[in-house]
Coordinates of C-alpha atoms and ligand atoms in Angstrom, one line a residue:
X63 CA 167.5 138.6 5.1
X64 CA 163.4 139.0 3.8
X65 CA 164.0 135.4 1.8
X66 CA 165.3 133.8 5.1
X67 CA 162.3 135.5 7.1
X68 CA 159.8 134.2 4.4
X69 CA 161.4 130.8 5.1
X70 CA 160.8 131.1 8.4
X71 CA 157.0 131.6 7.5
X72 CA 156.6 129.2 5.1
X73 CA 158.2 126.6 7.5
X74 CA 156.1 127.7 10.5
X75 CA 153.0 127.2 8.0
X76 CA 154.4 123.8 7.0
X77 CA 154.4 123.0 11.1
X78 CA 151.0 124.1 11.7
X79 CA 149.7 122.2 8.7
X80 CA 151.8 118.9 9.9
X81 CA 150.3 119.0 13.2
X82 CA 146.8 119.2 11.3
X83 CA 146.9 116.8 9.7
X84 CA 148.4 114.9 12.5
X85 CA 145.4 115.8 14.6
X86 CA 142.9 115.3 11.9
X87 CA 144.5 111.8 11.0
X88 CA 144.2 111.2 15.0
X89 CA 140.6 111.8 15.3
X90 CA 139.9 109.8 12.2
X91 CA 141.2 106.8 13.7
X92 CA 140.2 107.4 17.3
X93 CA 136.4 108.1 16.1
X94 CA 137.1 104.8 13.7
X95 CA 138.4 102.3 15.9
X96 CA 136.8 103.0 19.7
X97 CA 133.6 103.7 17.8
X98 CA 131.5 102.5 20.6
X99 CA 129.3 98.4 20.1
X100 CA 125.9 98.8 20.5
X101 CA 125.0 99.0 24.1
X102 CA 121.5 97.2 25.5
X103 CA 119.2 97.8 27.7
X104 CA 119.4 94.0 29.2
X105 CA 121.3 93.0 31.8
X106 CA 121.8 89.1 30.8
X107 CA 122.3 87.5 27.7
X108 CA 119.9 84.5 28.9
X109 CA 118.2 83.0 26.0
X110 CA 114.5 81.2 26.7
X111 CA 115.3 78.4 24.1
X112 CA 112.3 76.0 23.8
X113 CA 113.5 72.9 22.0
X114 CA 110.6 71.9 19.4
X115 CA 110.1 68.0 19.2
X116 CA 110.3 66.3 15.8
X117 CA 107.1 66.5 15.5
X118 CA 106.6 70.1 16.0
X119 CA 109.4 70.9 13.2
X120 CA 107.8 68.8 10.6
X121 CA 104.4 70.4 11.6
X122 CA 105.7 74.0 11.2
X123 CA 107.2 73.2 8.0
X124 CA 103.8 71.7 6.6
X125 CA 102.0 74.8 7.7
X126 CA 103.6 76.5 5.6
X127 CA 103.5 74.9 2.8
X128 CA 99.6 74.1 3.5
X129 CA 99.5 77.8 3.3
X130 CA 101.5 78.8 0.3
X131 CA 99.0 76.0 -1.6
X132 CA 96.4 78.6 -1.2
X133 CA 97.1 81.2 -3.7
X134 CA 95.8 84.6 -2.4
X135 CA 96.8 86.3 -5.1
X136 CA 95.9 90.2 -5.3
X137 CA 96.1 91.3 -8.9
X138 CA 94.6 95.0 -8.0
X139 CA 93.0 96.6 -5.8
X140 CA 89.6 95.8 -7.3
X141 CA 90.5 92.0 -7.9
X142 CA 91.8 89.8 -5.7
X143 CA 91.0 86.2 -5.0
X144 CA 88.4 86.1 -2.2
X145 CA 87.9 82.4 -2.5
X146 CA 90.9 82.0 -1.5
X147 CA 91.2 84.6 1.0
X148 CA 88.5 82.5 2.7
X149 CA 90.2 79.5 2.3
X150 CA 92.9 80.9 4.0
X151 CA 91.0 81.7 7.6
X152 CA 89.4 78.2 7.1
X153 CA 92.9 77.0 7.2
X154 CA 94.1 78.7 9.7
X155 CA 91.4 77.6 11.8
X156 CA 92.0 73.9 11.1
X157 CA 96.5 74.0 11.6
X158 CA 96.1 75.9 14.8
X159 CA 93.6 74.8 17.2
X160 CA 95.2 76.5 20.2
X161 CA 95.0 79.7 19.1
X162 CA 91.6 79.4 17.9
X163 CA 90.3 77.8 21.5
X164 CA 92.1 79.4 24.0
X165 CA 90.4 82.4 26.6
X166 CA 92.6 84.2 26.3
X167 CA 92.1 85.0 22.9
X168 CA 90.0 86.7 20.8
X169 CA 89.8 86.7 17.1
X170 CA 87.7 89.0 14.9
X171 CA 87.8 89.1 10.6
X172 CA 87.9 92.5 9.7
X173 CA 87.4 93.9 6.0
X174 CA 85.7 90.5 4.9
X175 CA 89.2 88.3 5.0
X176 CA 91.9 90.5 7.3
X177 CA 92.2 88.7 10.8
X178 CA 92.5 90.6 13.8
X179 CA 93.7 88.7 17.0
X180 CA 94.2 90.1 20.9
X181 CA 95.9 87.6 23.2
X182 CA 95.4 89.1 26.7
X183 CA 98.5 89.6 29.0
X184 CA 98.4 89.4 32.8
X185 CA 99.7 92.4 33.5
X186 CA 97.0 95.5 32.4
X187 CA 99.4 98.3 33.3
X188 CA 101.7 97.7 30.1
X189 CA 101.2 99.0 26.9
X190 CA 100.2 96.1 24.8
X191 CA 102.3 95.4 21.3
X192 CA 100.8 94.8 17.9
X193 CA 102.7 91.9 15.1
X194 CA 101.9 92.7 11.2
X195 CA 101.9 90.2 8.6
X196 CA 99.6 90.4 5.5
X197 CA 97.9 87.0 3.5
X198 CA 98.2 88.3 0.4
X199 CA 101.0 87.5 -2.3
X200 CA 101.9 89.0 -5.6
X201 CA 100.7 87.3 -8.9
X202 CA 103.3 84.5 -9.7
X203 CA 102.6 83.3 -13.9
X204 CA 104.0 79.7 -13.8
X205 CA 106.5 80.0 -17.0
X206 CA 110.3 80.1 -16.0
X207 CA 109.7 78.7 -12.3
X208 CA 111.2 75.6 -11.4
X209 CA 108.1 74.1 -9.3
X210 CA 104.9 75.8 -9.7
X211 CA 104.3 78.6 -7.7
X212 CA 101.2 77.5 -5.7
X213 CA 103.1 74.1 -4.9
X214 CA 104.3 74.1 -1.6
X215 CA 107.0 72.0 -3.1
X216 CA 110.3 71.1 -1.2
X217 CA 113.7 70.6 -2.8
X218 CA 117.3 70.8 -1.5
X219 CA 115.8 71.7 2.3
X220 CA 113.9 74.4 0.8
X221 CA 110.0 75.2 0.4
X222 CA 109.3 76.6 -2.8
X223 CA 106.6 78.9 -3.9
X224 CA 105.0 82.9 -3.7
X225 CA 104.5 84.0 -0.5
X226 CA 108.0 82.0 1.2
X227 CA 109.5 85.0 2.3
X228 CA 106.6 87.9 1.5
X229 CA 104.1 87.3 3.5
X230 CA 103.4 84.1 4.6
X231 CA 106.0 83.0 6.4
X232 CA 105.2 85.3 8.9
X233 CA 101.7 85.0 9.2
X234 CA 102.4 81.0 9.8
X235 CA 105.2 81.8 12.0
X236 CA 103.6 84.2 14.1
X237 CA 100.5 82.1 14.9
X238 CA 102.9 78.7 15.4
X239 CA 105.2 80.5 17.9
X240 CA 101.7 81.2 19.6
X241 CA 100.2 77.7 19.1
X242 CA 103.6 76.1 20.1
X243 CA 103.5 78.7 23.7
X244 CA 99.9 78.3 24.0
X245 CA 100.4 74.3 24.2
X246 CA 103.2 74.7 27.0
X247 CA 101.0 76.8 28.9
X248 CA 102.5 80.1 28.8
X249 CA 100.5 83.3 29.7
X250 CA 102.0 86.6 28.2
X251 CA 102.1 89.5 30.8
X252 CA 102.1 92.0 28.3
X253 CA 99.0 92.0 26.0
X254 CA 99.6 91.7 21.9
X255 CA 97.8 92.0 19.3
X256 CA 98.6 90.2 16.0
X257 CA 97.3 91.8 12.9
X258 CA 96.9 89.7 9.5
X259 CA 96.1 92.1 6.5
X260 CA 94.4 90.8 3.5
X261 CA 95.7 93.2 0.7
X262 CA 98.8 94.8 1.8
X263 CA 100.2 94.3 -2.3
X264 CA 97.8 96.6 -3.1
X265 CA 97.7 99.3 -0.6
X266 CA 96.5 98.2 2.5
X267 CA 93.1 99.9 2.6
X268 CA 90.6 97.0 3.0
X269 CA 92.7 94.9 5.4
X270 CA 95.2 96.8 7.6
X271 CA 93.3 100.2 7.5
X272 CA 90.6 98.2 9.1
X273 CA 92.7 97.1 11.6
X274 CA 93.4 100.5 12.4
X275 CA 89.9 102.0 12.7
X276 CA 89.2 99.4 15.1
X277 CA 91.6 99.9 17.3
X278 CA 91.3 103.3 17.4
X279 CA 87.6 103.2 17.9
X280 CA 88.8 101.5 21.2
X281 CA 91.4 103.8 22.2
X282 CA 94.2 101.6 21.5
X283 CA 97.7 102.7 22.1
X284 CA 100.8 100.2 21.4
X285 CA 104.1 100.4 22.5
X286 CA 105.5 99.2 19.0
X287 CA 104.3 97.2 15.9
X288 CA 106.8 94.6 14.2
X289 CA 106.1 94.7 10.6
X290 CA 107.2 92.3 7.4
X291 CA 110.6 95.0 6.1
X292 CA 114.7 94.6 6.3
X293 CA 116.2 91.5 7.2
X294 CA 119.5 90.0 8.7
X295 CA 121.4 90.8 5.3
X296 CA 124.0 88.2 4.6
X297 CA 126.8 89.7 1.8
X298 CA 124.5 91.9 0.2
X299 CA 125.9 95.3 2.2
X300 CA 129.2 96.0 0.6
X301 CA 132.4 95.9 2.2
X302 CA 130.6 94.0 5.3
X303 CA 131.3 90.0 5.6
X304 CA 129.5 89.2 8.6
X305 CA 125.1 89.1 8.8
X306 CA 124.2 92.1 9.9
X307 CA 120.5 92.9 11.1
X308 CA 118.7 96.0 9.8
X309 CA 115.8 97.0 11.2
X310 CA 113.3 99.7 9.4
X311 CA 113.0 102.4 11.5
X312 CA 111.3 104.8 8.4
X313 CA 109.7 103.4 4.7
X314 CA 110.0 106.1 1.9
X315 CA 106.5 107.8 0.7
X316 CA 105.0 107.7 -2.7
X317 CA 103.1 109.8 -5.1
X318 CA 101.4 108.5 -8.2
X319 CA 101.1 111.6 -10.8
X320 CA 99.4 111.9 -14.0
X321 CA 101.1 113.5 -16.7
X322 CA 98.6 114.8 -19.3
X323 CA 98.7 117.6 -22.2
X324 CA 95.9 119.1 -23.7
X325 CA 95.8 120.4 -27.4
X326 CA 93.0 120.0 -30.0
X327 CA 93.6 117.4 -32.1
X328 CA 95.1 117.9 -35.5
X329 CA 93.9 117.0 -38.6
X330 CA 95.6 114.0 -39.3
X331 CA 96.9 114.6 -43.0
X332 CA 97.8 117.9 -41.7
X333 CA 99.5 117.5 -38.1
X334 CA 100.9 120.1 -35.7
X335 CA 104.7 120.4 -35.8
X336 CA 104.3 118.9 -32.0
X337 CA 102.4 116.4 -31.4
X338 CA 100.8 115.4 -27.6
X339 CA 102.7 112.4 -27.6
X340 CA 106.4 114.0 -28.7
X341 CA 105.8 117.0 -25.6
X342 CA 104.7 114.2 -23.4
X343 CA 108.1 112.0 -24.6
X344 CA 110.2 114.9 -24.1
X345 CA 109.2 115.8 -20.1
X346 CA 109.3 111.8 -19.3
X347 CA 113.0 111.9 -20.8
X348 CA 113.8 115.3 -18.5
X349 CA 112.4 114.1 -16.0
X350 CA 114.8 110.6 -16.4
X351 CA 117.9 112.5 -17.2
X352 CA 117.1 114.9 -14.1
X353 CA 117.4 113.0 -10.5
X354 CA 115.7 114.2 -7.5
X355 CA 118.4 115.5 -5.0
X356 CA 120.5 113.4 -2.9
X357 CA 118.8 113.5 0.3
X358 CA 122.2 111.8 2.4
X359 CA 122.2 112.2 5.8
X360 CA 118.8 113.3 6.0
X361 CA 117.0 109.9 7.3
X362 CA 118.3 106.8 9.5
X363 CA 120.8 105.8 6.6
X364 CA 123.9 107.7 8.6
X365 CA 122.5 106.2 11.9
X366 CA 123.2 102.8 9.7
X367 CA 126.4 103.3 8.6
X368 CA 128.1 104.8 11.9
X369 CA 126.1 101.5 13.7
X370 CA 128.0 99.0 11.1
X371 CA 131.3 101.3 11.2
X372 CA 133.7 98.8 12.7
X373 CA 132.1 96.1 10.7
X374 CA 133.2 97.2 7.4
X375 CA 136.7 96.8 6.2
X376 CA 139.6 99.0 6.0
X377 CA 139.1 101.8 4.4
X378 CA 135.5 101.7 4.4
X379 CA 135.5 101.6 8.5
X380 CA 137.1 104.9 8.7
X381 CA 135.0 106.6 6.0
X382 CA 131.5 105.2 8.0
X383 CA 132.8 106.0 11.3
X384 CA 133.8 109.9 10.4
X385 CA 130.3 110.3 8.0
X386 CA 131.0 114.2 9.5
X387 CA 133.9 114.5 6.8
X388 CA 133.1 111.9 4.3
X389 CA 129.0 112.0 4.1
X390 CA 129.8 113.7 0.7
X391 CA 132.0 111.2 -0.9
X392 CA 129.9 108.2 1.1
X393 CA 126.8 109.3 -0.5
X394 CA 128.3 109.5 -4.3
X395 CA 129.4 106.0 -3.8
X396 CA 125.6 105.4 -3.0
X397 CA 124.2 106.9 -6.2
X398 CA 126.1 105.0 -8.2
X399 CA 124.1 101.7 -8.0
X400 CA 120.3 101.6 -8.1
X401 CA 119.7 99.6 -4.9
X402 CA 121.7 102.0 -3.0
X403 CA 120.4 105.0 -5.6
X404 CA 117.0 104.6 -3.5
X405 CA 118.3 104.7 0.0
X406 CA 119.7 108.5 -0.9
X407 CA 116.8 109.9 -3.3
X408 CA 113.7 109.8 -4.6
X409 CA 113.3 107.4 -7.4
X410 CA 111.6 108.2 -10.7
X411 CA 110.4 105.4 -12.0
X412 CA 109.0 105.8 -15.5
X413 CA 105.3 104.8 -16.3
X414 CA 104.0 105.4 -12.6
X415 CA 106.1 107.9 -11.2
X416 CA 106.8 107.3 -7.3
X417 CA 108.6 109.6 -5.3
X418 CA 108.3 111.8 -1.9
X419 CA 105.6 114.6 -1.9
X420 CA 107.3 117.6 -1.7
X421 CA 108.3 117.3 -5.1
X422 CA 105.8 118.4 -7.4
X423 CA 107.9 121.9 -8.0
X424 CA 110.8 120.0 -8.2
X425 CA 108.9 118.3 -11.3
X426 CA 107.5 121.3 -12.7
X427 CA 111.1 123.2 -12.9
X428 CA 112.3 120.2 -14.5
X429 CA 110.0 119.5 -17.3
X430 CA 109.8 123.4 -18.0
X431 CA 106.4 122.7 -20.3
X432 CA 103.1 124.3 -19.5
X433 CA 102.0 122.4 -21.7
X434 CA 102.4 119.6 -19.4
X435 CA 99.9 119.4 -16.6
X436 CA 101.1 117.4 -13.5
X437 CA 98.0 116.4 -10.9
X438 CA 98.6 114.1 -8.0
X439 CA 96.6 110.6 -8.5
X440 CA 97.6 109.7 -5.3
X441 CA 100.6 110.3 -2.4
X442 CA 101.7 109.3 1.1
X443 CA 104.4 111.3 3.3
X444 CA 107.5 109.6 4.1
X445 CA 106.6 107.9 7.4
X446 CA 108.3 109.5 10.6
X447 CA 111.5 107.9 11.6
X448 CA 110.9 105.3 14.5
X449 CA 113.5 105.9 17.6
X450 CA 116.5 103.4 17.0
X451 CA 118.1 104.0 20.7
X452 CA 117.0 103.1 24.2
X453 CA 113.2 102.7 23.9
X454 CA 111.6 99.7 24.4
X455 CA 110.4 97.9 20.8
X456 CA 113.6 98.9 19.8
X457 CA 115.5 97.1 22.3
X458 CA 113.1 94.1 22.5
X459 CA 114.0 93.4 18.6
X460 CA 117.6 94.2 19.0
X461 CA 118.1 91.4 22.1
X462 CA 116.0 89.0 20.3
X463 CA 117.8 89.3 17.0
X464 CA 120.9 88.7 19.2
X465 CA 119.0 85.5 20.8
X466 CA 118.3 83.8 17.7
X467 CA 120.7 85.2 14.9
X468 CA 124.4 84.1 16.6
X469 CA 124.6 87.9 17.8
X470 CA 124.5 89.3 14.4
X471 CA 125.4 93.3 14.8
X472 CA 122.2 95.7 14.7
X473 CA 121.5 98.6 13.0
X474 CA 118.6 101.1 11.6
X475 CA 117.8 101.7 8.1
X476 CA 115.4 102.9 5.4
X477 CA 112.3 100.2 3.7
X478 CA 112.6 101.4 0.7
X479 CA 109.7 99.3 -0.2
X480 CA 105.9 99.8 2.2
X481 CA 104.0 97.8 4.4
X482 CA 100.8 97.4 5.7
X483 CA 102.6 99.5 9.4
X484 CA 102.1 102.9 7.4
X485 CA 98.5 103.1 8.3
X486 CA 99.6 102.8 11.9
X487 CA 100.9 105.9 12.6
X488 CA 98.2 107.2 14.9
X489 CA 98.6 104.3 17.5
X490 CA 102.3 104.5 18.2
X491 CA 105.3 106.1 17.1
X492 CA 107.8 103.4 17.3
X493 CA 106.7 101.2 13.9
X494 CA 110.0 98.4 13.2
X495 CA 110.3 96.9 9.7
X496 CA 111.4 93.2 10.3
X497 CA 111.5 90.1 8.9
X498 CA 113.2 87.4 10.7
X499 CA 115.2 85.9 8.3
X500 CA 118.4 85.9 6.7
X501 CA 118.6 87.1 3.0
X502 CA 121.7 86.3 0.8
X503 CA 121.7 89.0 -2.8
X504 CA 120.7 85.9 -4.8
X505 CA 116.8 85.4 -2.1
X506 CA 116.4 89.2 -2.8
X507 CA 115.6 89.1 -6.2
X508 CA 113.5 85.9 -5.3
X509 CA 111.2 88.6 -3.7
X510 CA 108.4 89.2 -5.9
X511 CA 110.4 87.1 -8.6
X512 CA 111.1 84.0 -9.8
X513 CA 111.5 81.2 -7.5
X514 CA 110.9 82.2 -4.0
X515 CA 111.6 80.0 -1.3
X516 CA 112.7 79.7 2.3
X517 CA 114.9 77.0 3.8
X518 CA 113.2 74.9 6.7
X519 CA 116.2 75.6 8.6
X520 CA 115.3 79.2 7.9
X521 CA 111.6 78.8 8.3
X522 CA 112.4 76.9 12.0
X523 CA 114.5 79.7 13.3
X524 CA 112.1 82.5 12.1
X525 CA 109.3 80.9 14.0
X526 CA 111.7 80.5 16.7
X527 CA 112.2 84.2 17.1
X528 CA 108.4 84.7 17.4
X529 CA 108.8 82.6 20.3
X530 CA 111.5 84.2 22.1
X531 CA 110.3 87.8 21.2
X532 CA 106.6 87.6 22.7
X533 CA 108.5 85.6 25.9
X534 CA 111.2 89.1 25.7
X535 CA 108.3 91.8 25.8
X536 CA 107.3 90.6 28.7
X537 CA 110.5 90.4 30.6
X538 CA 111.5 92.5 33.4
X539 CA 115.1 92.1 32.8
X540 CA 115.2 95.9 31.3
X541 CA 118.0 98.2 32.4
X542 CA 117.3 101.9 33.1
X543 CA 118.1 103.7 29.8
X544 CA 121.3 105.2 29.6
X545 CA 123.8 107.4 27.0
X546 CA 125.4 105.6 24.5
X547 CA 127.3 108.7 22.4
X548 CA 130.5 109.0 21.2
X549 CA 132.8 111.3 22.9
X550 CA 134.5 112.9 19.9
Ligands
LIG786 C1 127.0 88.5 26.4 O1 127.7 87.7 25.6 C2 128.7 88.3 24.8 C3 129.3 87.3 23.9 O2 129.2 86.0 24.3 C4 129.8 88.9 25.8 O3 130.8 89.5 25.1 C5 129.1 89.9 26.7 O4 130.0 90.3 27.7 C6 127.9 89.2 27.4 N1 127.2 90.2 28.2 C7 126.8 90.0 29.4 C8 126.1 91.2 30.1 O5 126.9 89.0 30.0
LIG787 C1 91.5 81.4 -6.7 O1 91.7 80.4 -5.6 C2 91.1 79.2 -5.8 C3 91.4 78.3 -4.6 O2 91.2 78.9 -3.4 C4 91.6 78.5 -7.1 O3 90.9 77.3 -7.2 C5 91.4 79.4 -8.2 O4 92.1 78.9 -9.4 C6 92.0 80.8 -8.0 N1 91.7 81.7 -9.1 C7 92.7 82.4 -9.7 C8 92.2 83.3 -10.8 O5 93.8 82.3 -9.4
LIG788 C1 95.1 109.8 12.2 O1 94.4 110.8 13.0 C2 94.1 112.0 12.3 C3 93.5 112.9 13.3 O2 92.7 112.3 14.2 C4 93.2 111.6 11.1 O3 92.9 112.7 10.4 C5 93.9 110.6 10.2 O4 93.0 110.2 9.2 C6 94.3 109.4 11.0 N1 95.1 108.6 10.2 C7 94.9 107.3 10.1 C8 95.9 106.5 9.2 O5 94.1 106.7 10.7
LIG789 ZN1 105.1 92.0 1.8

């Protein structure tokens, strides 16, 4: 009698958990596969294609190469190349006359070699838009390249040399989508302002800070700035085959700390049992073995994933597109290799150590040395995270991506790396990490490596999506804003 009533139980509780799981397994896949596409604020998917002559796409491709020649080469922040830096505006006076000419333009130098440009729209009552690019490359030593650096050189349809994918092919692309308008006549309504900073690689502050104080001197508010950042991201996301666009919607901060310890010197045939340089050794290798927390879910990285859900394969979809179950698991997977290490943590890199700012205590605890004092060389917050939804810079990038990049999906992420757009957080809130081109794993490394270069079918369709995004801001094609969440 009790052992058949205690079956009856334990049956009952079998049920319930059955139907559980049935239910859980339900919303799993519901959530995975009706996980809604991204929804846009236009109502057509017209495209204002202007077809270059053949003249045109041979010019774009030597102004770029005219401009990697120059090597603007920042080695610190005390020394950089000016004479090059001047070059550089000399040539960009000389490839685009238009730009230089026309009334309804006017162009300042700012910070001795940092170009500041405002093309004035028709229409005074929008908010005008601001486009970031900086001049500046990285050093680039000649050994172990396969053309030298400064070249220009093209091989296999590509251009070779520093500065093909960080900086300069915006800078050149921006101002030949202008000249290339500008010669067909076209007046923007909306006013823009292109910004070209002159030391970005080395913290911004004599170029794009410049920039800033200027504008704000004037009162200046813009409805969004489009900085150098992500990319469309061919087969480097895991798990994803298609291009998928990501646009930075935050960049991580930094702090530069000095590690020091004090003790009188010892008599060198007599040292101390510790020496500075063996305390110092043993907090660097705590402070290794010790990671900052996993910060998942705290930033635009689960915004990314849910976006990209039904582009990943089975079984990755469902994980992405139920991050409110799996977020734990998901963000172990992340730790586990150092690209995606830094999406989900501060990074402690030895030698300098970068990392956000609330985490000197975090530091201290770990070293456990008072030896050991910690100050604070230098630090930046992380920067506020951009809206990725309905509002307007963020819906201008996401159509024209779709214009120009075959409809490639878009989502939000984190720059781990920063950009000159930091400085402008006092003149808008919606700052978008961009560059317009697509990046397979093997170009990333080129960044700041060995070998950079950009395809001229590449460079053509980046220049291209200059054109169609200053034509797109000033569109009146814009829907109403509406909700875009998912129900469950
Ligand atoms: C835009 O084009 C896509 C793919 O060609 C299509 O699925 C979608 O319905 C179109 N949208 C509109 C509003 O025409
Ligand atoms: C600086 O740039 C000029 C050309 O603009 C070049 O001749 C010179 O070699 C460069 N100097 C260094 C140290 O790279
Ligand atoms: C932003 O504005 C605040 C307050 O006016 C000022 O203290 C700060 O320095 C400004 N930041 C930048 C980057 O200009
Ligand atoms: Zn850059």
């Amino acid at each position: 009698m009790a052992v058949s009533r205690w079956k009856a139980v334990g049956s009952t509780l079998l049920a319930m958990f059955l139907v559980g799981l049935v239910a859980l397994l339900a919303v799993l896949f519901i959530r995975t596969y009706t996980w809604p596409n991204e929804v846009g604020r236009w109502n057509s998917n017209e495209t204002v294609i202007i077809e270059l002559t053949e003249k045109e796409r041979k010019q774009l491709v030597e102004a770029l190469k005219g401009a990697i020649r120059i090597p603007t080469v920042s080695f610190s922040e005390e020394e950089q190349n000016t004479t090059a830096l001047r070059e550089f505006g000399e040539y960009i006076q000389k490839v685009f006359p238009q730009v230089f000419s026309s009334v309804l333009i006017h162009h300042e130098v700012l910070g001795g070699y940092s170009h500041l440009f405002k093309v004035q729209g028709t229409d005074l009552s929008l908010l005008p838009y601001m486009l970031l690019a900086h001049i500046d490359v990285v050093p680039a030593p000649p050994e172990s390249w396969e053309v030298p650096p400064f070249s220009g050189e093209e091989r296999d349809g590509y251009v070779y040399g520093r500065g093909t994918l960080d900086d300069k092919n915006s800078v050149i692309g921006i101002l030949q989508a202008l000249e290339f308008l500008l010669k067909r006549g076209h007046k923007p309504q909306r006013s823009f302002y292109i910004g070209l900073g002159h030391d970005e690689e080395v913290s911004g502050h004599k170029g794009a800070l410049k920039i800033v104080e200027k504008l704000q001197s004037q009162g200046v508010q813009l409805a969004f700035v489009l900085d150098e950042g992500l990319a469309v991201l061919d087969g480097v996301i895991q798990g994803i085959r298609q291009p998928v666009a990501l646009i930075g919607t935050t960049e991580k901060g930094s702090i530069t700390l000095d590690l020091t310890v004090n003790r009188s010197p010892g008599h060198s045939s007599m040292p101390p049992s510790e020496t500075s340089i063996g305390i110092l050794a043993a907090a660097v290798s705590r402070l290794e073995q010790n990671a900052m927390p996993n910060m998942f879910g705290e930033g635009p990285e689960q915004d990314m994933f849910e976006r990209l859900s039904t582009k990943f394969d089975f079984p990755l979809n469902i994980i992405m597109a139920n991050l409110w179950l799996f977020s734990p698991i998901l963000s172990r997977i992340l730790e586990r290799s150092p690209s995606t290490n830094a999406i989900v943590r501060t990074t402690t890199a030895l030698t300098i150590f970068k990392s956000g700012i609330k985490v000197l205590d975090i530091m201290q605890n770990t070293i456990k040395d008072e030896r050991v004092e910690i100050s604070v060389l230098n630090s930046f917050d992380p920067l506020p995270v951009s809206p990725n939804d309905m509002s307007l810079g963020y819906q201008i990038l996401q159509h024209t991506i779709h214009n120009v990049f075959s409809r490639a999906p878009v989502a939000p992420g984190v720059c781990v790396g920063n950009t000159d757009s930091r400085h402008f957080v006092n003149l808008t809130n919606n700052i978008y990490r961009f560059s317009p081109v697509v990046l397979k794993k093997e170009d990333v490394d080129r960044i700041h490596g060995l070998n950079e270069r950009i395809s001229k079918d590449a460079f053509e369709l980046l220049v291209q999506f200059y054109i169609q995004l200053i034509q797109n801001a000033d569109t009146d094609k814009i829907l109403p804003p509406h909700l875009n969440t998912h129900e469950l």
